[in-house]
Short mmCIF file of N, CA, C and O in Angstrom, two decimals:
data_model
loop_
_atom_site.label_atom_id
_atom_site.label_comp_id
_atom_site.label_asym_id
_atom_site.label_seq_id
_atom_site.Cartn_x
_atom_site.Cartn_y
_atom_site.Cartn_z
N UNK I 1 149.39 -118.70 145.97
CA UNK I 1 148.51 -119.47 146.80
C UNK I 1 147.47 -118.55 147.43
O UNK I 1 147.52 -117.35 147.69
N UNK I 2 146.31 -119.65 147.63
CA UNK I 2 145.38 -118.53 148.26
C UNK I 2 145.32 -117.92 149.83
O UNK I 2 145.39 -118.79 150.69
N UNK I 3 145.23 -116.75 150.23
CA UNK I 3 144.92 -116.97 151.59
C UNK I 3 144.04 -117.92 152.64
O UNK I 3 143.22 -118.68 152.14
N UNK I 4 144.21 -117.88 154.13
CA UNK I 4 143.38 -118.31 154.28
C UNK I 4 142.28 -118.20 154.66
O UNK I 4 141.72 -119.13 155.23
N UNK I 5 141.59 -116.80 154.40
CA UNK I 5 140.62 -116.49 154.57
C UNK I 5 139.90 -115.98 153.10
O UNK I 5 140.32 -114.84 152.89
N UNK I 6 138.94 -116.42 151.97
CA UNK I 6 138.70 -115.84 151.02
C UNK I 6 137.57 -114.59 151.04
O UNK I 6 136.48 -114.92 151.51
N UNK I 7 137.66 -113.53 150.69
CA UNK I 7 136.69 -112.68 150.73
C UNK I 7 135.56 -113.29 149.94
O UNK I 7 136.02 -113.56 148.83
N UNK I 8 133.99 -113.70 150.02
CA UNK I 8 133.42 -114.09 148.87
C UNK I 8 132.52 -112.52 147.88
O UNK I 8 131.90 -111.60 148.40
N UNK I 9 132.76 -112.73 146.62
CA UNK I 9 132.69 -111.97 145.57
C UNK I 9 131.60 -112.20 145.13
O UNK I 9 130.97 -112.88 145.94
N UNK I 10 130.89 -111.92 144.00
CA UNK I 10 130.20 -112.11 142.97
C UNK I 10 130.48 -113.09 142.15
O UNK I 10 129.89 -114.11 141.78
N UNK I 11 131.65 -112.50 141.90
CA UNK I 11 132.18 -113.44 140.92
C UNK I 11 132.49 -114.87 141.17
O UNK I 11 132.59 -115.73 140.31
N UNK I 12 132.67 -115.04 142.62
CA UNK I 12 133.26 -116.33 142.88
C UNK I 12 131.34 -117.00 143.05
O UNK I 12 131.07 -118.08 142.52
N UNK I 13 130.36 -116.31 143.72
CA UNK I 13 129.70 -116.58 144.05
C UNK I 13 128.72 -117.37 142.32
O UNK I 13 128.06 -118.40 142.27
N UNK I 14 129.03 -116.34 141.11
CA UNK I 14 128.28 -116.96 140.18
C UNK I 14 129.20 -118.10 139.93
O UNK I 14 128.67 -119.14 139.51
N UNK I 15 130.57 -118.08 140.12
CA UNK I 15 130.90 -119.29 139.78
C UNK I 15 130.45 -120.48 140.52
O UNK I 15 130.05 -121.35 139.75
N UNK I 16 130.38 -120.82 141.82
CA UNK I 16 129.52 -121.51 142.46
C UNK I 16 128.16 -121.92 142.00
O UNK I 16 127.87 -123.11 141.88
N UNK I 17 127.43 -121.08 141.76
CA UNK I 17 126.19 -121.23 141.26
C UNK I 17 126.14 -122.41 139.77
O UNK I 17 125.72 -123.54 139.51
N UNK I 18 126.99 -121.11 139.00
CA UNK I 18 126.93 -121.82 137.65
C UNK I 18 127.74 -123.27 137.82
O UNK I 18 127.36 -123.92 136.85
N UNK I 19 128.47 -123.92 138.40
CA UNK I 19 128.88 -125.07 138.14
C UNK I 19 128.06 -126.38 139.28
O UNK I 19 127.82 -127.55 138.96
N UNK I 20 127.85 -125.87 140.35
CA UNK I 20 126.21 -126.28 141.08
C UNK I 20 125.46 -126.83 140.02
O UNK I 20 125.30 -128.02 139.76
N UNK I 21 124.85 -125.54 139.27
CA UNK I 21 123.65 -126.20 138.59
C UNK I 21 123.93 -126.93 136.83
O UNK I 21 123.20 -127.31 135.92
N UNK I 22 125.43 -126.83 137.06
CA UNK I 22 126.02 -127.97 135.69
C UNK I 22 125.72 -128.80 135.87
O UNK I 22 125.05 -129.39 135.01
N UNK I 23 126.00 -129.35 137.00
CA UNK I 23 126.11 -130.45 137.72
C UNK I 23 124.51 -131.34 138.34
O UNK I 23 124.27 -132.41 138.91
N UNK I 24 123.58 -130.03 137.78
CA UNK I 24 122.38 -130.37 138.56
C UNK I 24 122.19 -131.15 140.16
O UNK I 24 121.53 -132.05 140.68
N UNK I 25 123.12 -130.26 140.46
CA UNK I 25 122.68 -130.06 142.37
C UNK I 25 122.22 -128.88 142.98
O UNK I 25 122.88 -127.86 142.76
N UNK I 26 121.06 -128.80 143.82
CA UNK I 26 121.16 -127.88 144.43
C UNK I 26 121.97 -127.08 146.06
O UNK I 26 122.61 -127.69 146.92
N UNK I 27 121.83 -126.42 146.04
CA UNK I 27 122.83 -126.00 147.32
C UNK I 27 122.96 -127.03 148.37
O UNK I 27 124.02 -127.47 148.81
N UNK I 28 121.47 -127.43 148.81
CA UNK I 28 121.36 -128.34 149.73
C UNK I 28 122.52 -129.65 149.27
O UNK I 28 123.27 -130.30 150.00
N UNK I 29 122.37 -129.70 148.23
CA UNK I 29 122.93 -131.46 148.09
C UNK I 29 124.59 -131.34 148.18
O UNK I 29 125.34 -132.18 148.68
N UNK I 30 124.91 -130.27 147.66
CA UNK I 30 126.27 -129.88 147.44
C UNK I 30 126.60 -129.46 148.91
O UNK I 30 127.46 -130.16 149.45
N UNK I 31 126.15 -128.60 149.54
CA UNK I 31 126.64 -128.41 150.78
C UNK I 31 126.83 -129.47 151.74
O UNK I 31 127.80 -129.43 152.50
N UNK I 32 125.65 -130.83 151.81
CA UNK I 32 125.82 -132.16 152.31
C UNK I 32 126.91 -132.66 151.73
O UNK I 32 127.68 -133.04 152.61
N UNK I 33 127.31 -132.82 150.75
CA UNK I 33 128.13 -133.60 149.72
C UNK I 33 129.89 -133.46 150.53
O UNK I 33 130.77 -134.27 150.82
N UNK I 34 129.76 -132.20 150.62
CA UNK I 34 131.42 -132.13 151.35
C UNK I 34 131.15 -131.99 152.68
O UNK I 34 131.68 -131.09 153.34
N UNK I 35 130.14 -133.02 153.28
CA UNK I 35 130.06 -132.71 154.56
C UNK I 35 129.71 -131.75 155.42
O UNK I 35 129.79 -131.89 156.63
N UNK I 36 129.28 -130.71 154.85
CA UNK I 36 128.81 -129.09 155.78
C UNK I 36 127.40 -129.21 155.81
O UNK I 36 126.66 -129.94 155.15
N UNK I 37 127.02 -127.97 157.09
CA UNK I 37 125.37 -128.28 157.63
C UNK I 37 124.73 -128.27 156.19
O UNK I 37 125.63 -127.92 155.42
N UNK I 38 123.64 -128.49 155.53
CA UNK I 38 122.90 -128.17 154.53
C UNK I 38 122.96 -126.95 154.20
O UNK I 38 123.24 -126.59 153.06
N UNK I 39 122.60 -125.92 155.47
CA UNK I 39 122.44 -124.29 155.19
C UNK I 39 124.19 -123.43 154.65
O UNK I 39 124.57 -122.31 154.32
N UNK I 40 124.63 -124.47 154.80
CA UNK I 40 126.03 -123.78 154.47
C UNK I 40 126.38 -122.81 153.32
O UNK I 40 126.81 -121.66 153.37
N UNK I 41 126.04 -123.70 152.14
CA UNK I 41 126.37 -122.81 151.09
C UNK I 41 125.13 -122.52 150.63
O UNK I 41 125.31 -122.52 149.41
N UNK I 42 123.16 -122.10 150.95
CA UNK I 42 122.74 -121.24 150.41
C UNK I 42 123.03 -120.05 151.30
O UNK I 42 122.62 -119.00 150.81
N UNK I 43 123.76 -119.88 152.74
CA UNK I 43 124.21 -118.80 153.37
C UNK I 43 125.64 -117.84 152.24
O UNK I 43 126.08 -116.69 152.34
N UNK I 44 125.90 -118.75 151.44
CA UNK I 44 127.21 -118.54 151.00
C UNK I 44 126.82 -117.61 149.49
O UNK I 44 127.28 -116.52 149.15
N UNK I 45 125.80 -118.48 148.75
CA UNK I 45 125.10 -117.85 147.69
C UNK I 45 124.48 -116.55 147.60
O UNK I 45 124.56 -115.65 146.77
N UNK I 46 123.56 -116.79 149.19
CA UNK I 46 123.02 -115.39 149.40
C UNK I 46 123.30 -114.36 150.48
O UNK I 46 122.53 -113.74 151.22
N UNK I 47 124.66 -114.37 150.35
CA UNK I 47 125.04 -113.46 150.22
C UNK I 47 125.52 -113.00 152.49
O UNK I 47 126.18 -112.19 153.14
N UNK I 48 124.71 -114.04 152.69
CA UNK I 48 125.02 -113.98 154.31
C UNK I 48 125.70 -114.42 155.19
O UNK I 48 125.49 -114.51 156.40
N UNK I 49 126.93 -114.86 154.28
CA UNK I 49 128.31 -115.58 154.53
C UNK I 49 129.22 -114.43 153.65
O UNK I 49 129.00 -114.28 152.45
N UNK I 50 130.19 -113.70 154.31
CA UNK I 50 131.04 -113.06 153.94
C UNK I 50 132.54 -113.51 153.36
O UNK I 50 133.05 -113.02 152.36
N UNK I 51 133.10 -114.46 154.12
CA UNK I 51 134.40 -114.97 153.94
C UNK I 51 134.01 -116.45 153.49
O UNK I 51 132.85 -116.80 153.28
N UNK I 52 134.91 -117.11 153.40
CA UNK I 52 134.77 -118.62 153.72
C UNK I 52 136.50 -119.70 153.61
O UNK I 52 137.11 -119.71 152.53
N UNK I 53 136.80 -120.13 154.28
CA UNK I 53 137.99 -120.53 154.44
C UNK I 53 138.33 -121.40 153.17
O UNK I 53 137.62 -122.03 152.38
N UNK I 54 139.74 -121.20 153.27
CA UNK I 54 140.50 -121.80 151.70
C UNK I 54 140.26 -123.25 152.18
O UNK I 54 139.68 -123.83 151.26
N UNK I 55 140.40 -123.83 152.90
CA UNK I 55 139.89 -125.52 152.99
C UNK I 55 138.60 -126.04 152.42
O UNK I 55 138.34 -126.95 151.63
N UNK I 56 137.72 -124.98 153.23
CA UNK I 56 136.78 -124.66 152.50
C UNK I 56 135.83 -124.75 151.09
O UNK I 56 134.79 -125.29 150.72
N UNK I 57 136.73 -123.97 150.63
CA UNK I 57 137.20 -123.59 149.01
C UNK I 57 137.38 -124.30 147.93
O UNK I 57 136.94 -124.41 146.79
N UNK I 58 138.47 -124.94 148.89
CA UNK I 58 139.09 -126.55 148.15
C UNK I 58 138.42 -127.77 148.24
O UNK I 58 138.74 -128.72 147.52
N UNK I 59 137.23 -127.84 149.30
CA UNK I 59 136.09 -128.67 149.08
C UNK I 59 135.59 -128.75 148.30
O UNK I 59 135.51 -129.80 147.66
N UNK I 60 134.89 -127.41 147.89
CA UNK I 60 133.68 -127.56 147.28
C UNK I 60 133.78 -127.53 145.57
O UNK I 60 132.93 -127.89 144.76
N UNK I 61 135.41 -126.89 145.30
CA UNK I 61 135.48 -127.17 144.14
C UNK I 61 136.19 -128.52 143.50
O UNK I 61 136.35 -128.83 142.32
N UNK I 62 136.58 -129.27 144.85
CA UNK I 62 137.51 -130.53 144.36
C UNK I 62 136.74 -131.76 143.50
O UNK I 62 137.51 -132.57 142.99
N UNK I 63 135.66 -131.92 143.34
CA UNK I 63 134.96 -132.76 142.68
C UNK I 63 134.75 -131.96 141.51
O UNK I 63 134.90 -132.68 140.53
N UNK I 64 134.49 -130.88 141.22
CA UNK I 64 133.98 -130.58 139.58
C UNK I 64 135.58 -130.14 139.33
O UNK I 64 135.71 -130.43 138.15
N UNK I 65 136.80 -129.63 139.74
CA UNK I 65 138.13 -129.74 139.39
C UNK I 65 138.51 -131.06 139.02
O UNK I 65 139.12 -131.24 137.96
N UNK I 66 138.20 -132.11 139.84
CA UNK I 66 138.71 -133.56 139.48
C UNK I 66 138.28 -134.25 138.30
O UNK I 66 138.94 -135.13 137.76
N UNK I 67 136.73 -133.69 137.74
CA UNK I 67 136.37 -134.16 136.00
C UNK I 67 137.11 -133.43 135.30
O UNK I 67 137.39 -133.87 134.19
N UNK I 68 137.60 -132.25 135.64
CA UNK I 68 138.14 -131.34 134.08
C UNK I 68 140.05 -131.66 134.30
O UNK I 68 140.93 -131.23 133.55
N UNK I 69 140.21 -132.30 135.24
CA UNK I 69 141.69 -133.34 135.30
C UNK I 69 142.63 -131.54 136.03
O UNK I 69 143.69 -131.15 135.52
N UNK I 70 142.11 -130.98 136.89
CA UNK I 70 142.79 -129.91 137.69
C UNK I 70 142.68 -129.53 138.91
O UNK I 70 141.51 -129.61 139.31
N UNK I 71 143.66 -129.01 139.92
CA UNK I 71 143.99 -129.16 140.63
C UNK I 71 142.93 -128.00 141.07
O UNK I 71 142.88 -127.03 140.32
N UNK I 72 141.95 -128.00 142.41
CA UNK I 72 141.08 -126.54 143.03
C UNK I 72 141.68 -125.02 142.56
O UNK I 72 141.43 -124.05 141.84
N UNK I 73 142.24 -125.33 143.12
CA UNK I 73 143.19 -123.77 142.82
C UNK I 73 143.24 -123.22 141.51
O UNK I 73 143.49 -122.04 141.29
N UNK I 74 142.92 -124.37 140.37
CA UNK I 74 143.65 -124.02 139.23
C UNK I 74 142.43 -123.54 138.47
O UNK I 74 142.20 -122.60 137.71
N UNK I 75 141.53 -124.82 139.08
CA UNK I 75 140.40 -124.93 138.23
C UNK I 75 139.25 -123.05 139.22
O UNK I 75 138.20 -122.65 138.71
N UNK I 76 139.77 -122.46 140.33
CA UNK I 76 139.23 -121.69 140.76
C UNK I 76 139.30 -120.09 139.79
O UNK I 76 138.55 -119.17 139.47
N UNK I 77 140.70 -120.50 139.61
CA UNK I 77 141.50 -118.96 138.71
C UNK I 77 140.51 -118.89 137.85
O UNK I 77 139.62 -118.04 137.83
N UNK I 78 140.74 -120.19 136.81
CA UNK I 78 140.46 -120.93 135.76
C UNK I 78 139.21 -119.68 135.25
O UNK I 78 138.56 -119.84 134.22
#
């Protein structure tokens, strides 16, 4: 399980990106989408958000986890 504090990476960060713009949303819409200020996740992209909480986490990937039929966590490893 994950902690509850995630360090954010690169790696997690292109993954964000790249499934964002699968999806053709931009930060703004996606960050509204699970409810957070707008500025939330381009703070998160670029780089001026350090951590970000596993609830968090599990927001923002629970809708593109829920088309590929997997659970956040799984679809995060993934």
């Amino acid at each position: 399980m994950f902690p509850d504090k995630i360090k954010i990476t690169d790696d997690l960060i292109k993954l964000i990106v790249d499934k964002r713009k699968e999806y053709n949303l931009t930060a703004y819409q996606l960050s509204e989408k699970i409810g957070k200020n707008k500025s939330w996740l381009p703070n998160i992209e670029n780089k001026r958000t350090k951590n970000v909480s596993r609830e968090d986490l599990y927001l923002l990937f629970n809708a593109f986890a829920e088309k590929e039929d997997l659970r956040p966590e799984q679809y995060i490893v993934k």
